PDB file of N, CA and C in Angstrom:
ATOM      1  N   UNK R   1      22.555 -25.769  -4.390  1.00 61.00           N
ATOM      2  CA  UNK R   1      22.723 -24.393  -4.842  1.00 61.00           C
ATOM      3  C   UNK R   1      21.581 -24.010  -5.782  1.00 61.00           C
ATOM      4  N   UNK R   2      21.014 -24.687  -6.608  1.00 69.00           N
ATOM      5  CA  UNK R   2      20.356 -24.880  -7.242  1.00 69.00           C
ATOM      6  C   UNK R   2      18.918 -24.565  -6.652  1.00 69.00           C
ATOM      7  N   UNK R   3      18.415 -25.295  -5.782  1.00 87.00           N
ATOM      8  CA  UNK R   3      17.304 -24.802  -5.565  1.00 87.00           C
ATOM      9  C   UNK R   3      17.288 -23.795  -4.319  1.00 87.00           C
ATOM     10  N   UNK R   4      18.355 -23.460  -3.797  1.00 85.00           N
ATOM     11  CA  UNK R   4      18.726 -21.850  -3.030  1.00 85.00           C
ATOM     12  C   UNK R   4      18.184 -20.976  -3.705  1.00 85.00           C
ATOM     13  N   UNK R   5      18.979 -20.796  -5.766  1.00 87.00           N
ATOM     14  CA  UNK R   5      18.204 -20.069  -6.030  1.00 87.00           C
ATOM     15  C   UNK R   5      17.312 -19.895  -6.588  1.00 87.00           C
ATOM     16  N   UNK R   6      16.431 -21.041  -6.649  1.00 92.00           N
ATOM     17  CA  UNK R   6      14.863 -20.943  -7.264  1.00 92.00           C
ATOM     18  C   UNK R   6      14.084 -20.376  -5.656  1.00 92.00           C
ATOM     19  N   UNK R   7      14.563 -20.818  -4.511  1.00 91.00           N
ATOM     20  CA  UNK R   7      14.051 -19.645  -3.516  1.00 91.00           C
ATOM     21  C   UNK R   7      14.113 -18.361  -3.522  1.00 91.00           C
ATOM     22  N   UNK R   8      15.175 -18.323  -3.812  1.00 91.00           N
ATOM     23  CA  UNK R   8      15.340 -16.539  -3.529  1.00 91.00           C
ATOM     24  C   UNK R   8      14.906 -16.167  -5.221  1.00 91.00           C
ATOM     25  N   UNK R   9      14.587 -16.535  -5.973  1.00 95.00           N
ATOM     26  CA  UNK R   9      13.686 -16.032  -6.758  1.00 95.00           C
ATOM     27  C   UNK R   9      12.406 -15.964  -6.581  1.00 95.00           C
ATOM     28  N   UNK R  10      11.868 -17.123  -5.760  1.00 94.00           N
ATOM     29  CA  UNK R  10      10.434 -17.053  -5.513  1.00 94.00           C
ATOM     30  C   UNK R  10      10.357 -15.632  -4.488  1.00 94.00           C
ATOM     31  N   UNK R  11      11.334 -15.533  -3.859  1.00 95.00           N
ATOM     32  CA  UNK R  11      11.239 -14.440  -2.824  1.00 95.00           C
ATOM     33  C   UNK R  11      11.509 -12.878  -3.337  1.00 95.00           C
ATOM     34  N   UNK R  12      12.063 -13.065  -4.750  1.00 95.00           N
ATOM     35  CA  UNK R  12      11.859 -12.223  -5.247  1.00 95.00           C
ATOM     36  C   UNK R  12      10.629 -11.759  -5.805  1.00 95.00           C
ATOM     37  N   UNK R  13      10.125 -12.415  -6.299  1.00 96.00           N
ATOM     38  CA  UNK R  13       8.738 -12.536  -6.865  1.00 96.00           C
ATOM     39  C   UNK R  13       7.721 -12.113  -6.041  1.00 96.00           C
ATOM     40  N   UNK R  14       7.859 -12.231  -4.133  1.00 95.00           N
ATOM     41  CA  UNK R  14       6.659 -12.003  -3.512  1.00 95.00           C
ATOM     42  C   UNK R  14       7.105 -10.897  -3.171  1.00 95.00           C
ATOM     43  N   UNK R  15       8.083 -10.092  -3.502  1.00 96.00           N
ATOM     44  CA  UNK R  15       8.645  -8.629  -2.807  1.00 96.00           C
ATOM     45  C   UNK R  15       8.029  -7.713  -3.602  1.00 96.00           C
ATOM     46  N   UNK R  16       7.909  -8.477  -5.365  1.00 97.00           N
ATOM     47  CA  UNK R  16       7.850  -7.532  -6.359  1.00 97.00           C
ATOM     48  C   UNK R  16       5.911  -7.422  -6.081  1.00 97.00           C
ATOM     49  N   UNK R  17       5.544  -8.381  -5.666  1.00 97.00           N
ATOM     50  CA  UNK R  17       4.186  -8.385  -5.933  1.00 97.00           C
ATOM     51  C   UNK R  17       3.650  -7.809  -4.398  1.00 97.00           C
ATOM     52  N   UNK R  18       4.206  -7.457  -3.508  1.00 97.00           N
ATOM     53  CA  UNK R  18       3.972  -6.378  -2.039  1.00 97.00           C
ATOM     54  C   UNK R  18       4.287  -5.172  -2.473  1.00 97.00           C
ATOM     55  N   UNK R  19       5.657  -5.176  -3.420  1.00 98.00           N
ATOM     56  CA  UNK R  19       5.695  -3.756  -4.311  1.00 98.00           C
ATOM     57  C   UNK R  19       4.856  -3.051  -4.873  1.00 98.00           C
ATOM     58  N   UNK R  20       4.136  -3.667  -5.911  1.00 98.00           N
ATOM     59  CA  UNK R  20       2.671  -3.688  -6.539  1.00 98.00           C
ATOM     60  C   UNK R  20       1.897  -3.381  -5.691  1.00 98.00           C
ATOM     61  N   UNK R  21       1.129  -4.004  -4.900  1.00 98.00           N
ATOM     62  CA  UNK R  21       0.629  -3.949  -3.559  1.00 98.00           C
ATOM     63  C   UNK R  21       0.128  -2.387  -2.942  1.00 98.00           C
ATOM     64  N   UNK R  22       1.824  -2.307  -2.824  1.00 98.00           N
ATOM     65  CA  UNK R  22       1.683  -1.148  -2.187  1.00 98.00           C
ATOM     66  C   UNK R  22       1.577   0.454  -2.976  1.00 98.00           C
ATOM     67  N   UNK R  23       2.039   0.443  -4.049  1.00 98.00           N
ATOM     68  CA  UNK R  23       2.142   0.984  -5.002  1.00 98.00           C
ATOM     69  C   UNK R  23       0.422   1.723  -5.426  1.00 98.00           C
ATOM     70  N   UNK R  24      -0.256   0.098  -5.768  1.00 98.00           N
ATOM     71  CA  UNK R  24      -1.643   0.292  -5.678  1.00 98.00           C
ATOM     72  C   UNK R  24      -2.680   0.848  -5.004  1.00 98.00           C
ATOM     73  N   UNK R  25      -2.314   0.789  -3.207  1.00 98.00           N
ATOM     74  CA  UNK R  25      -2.392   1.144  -2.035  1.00 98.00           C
ATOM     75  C   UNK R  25      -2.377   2.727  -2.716  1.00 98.00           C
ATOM     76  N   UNK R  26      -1.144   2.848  -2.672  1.00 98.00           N
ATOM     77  CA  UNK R  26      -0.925   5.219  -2.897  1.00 98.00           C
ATOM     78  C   UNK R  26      -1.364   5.545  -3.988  1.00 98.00           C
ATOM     79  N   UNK R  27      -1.674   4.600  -4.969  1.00 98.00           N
ATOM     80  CA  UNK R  27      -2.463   5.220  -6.172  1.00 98.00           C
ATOM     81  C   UNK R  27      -3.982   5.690  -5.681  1.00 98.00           C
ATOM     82  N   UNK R  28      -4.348   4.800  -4.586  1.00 98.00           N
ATOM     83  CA  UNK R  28      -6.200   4.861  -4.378  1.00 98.00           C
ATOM     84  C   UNK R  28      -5.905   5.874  -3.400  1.00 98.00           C
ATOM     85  N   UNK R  29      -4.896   6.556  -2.922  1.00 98.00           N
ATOM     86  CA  UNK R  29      -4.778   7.395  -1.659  1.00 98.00           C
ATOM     87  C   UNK R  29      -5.114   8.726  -2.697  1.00 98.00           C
ATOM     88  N   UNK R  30      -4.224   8.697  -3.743  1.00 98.00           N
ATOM     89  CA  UNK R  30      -4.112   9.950  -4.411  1.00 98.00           C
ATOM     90  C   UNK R  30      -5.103   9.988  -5.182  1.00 98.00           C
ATOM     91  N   UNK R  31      -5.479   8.927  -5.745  1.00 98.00           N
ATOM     92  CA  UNK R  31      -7.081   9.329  -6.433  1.00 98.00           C
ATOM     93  C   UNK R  31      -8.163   9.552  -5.067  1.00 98.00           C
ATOM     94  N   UNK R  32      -8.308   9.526  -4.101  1.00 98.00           N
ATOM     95  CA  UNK R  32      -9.356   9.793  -3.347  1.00 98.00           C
ATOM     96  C   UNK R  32      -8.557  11.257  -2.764  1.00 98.00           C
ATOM     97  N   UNK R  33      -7.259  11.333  -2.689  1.00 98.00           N
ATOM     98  CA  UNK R  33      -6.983  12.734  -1.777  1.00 98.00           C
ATOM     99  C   UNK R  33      -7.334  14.010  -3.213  1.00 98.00           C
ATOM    100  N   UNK R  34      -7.138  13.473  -4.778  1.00 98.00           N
ATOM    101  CA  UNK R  34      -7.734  14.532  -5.445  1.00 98.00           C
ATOM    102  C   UNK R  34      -8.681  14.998  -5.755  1.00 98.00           C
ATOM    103  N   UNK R  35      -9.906  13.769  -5.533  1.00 98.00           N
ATOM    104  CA  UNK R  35     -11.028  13.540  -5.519  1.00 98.00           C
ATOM    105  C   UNK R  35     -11.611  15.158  -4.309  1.00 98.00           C
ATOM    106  N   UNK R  36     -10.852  14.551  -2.530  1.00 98.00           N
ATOM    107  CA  UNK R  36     -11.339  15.532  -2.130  1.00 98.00           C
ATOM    108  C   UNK R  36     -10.889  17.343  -2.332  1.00 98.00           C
ATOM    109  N   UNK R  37      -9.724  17.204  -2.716  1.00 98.00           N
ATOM    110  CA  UNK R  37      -9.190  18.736  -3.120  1.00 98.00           C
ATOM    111  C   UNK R  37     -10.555  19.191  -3.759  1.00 98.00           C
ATOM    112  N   UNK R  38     -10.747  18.307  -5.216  1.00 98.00           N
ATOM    113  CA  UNK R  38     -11.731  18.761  -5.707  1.00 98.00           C
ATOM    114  C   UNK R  38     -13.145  19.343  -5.498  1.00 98.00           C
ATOM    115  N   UNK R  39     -13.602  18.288  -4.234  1.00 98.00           N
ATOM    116  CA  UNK R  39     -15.338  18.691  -3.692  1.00 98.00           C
ATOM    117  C   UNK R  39     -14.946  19.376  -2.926  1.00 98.00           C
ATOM    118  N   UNK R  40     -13.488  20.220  -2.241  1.00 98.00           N
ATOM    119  CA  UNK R  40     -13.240  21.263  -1.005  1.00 98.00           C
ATOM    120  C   UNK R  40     -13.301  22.346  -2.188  1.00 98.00           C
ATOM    121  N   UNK R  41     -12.762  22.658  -3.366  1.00 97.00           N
ATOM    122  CA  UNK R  41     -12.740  23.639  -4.311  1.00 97.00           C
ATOM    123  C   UNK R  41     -13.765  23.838  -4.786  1.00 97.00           C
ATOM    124  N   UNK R  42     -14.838  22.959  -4.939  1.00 98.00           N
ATOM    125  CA  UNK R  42     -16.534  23.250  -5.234  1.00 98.00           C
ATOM    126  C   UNK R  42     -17.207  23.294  -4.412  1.00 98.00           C
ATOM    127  N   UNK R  43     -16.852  23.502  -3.127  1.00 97.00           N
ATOM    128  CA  UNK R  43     -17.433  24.091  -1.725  1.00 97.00           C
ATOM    129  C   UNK R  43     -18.367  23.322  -1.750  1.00 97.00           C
ATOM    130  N   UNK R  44     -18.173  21.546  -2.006  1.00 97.00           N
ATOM    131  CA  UNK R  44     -19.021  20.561  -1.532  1.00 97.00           C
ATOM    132  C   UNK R  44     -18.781  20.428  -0.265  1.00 97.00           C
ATOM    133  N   UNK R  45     -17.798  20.611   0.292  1.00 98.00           N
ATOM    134  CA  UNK R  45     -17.079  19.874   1.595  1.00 98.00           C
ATOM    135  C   UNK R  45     -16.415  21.235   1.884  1.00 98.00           C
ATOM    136  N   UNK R  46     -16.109  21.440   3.266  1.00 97.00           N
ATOM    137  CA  UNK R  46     -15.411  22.417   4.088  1.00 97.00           C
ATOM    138  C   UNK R  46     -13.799  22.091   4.006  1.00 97.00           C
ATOM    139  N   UNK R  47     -12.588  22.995   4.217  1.00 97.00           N
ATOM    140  CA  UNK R  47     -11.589  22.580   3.955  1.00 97.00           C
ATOM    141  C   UNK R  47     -10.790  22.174   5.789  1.00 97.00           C
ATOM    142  N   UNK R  48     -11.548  21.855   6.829  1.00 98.00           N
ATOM    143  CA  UNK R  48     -11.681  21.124   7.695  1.00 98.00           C
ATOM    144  C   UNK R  48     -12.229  19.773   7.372  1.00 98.00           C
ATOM    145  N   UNK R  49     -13.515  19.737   6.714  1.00 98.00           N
ATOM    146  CA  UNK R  49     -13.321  17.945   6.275  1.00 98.00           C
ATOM    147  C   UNK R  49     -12.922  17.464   5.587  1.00 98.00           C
ATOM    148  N   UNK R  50     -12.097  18.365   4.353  1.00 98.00           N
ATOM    149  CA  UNK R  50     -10.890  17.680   3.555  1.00 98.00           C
ATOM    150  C   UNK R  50      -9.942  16.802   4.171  1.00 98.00           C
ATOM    151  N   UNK R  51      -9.195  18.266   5.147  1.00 98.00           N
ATOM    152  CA  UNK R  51      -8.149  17.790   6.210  1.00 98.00           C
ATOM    153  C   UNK R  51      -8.520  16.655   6.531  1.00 98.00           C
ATOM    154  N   UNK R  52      -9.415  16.305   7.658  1.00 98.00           N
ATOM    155  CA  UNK R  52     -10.388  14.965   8.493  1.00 98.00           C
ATOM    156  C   UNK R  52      -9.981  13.888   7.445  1.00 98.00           C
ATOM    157  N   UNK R  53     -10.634  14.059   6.308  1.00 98.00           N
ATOM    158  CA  UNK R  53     -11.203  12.479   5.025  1.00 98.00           C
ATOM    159  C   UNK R  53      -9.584  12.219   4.614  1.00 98.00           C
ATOM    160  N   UNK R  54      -8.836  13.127   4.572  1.00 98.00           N
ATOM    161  CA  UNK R  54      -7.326  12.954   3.945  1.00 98.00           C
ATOM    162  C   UNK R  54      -6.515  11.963   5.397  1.00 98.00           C
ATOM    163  N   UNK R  55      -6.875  12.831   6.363  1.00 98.00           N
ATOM    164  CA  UNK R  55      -6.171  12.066   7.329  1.00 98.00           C
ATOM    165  C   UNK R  55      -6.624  10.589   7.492  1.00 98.00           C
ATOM    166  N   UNK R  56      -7.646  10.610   7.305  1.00 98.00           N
ATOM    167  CA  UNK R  56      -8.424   9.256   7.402  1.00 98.00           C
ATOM    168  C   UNK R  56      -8.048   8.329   6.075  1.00 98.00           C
ATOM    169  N   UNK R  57      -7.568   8.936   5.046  1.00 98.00           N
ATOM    170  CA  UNK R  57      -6.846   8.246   4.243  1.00 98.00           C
ATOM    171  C   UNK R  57      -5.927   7.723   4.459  1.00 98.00           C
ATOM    172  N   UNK R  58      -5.202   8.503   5.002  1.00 98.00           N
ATOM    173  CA  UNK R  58      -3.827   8.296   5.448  1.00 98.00           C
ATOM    174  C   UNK R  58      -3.322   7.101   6.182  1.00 98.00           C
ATOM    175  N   UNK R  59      -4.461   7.015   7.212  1.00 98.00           N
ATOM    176  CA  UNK R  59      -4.877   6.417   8.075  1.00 98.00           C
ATOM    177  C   UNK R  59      -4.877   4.710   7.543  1.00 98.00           C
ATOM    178  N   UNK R  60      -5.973   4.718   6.557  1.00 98.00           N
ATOM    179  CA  UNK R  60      -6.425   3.676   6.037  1.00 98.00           C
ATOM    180  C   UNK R  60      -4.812   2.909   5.265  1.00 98.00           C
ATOM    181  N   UNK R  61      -4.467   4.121   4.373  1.00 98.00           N
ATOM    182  CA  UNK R  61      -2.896   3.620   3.433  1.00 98.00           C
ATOM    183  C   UNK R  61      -2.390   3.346   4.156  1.00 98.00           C
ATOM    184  N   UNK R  62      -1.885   4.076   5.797  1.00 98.00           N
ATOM    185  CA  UNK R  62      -0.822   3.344   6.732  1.00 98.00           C
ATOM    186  C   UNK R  62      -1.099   1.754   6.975  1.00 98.00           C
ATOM    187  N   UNK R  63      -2.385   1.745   7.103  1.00 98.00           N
ATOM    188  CA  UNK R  63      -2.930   0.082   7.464  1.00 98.00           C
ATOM    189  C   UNK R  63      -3.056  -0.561   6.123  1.00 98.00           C
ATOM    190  N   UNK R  64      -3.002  -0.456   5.422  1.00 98.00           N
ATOM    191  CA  UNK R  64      -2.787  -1.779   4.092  1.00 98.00           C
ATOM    192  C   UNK R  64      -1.694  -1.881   3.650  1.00 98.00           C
ATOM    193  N   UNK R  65      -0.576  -0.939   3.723  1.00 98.00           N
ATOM    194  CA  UNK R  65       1.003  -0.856   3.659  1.00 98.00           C
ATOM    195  C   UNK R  65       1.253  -1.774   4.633  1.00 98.00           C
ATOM    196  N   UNK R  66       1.039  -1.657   5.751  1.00 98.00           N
ATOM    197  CA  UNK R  66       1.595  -2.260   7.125  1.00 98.00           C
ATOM    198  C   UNK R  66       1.116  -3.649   6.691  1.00 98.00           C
ATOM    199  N   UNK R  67      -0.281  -4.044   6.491  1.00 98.00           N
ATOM    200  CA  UNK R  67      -0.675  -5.726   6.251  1.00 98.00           C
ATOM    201  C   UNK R  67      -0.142  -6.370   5.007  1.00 98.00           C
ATOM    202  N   UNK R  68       0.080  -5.170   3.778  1.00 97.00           N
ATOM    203  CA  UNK R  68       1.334  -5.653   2.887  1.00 97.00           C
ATOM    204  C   UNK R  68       2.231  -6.724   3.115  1.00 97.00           C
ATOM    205  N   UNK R  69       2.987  -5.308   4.066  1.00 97.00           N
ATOM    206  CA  UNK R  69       4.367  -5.920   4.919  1.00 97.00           C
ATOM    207  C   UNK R  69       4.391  -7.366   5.576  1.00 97.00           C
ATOM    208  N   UNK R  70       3.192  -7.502   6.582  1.00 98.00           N
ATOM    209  CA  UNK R  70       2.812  -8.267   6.985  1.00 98.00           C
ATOM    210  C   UNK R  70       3.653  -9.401   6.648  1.00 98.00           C
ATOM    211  N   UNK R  71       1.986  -9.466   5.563  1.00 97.00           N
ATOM    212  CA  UNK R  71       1.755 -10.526   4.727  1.00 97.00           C
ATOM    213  C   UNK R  71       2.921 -11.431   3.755  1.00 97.00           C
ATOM    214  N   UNK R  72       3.995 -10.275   3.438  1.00 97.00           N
ATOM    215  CA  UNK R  72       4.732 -10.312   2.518  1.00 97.00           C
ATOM    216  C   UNK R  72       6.106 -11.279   3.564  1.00 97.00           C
ATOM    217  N   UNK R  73       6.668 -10.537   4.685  1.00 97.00           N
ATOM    218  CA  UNK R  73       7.108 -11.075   5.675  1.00 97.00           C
ATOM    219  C   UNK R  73       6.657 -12.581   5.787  1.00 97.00           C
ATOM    220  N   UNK R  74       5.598 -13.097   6.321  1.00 96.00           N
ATOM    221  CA  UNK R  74       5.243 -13.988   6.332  1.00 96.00           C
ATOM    222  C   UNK R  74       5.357 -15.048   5.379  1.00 96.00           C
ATOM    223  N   UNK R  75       4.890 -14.651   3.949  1.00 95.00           N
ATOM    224  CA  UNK R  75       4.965 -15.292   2.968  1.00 95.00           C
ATOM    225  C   UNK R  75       6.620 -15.437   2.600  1.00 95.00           C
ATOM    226  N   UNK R  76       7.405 -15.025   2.543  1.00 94.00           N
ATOM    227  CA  UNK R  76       8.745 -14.899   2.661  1.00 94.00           C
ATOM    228  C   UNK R  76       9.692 -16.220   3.772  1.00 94.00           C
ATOM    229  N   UNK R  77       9.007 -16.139   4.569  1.00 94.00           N
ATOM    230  CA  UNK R  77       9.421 -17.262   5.882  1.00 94.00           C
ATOM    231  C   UNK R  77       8.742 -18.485   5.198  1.00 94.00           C
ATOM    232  N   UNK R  78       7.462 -18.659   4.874  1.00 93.00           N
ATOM    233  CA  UNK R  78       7.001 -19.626   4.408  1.00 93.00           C
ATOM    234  C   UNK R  78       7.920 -20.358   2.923  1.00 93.00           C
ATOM    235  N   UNK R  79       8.242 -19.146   2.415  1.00 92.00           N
ATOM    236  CA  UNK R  79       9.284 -19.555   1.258  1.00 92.00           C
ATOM    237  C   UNK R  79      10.176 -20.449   1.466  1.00 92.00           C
ATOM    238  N   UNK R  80      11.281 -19.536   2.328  1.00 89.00           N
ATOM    239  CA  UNK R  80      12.547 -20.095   3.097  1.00 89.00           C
ATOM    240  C   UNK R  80      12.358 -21.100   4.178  1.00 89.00           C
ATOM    241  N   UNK R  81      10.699 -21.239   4.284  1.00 87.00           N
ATOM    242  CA  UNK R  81      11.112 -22.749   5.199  1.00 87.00           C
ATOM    243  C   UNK R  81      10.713 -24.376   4.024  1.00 87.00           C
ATOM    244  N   UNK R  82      10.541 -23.879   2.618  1.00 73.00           N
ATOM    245  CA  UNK R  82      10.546 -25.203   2.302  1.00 73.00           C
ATOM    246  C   UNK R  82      11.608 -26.027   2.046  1.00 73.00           C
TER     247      UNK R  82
END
């Protein structure tokens, strides 16, 4: 019983740190999606390649969320199989 739950603490531990993870992930989404609001409002950039660079953000956050998951999944099985 005992070391059941020093697993499922370790497994807590890798949920909290995919949490983080991902967390970190939408922080760099929203500093780059204000970033572009900004150069579309100083008519650096057209508000068609806002749209484009945002989606392409989007894009990018969907794929490091997802390898998060992944990763986190994985590491999780690796837990529960020692």
């Amino acid at each position: 019983v005992g070391s059941e739950m020093c697993i499922r603490d370790r497994v807590k531990v890798a949920r909290k740190y995919t949490e983080d993870a991902k967390v970190a992930v939408r922080n760099v989404r929203r500093d780059a999606n204000d970033s572009l609001k900004k150069l579309e409002k100083e008519k650096a950039i057209t508000e068609d390649e806002q749209k484009k660079a945002e989606a392409e953000v989007q894009k990018l956050t969907d794929k490091f969320v997802a390898d998060a998951d992944k990763r986190s999944q994985a590491k999780e099985k690796e837990i529960m199989d020692i």
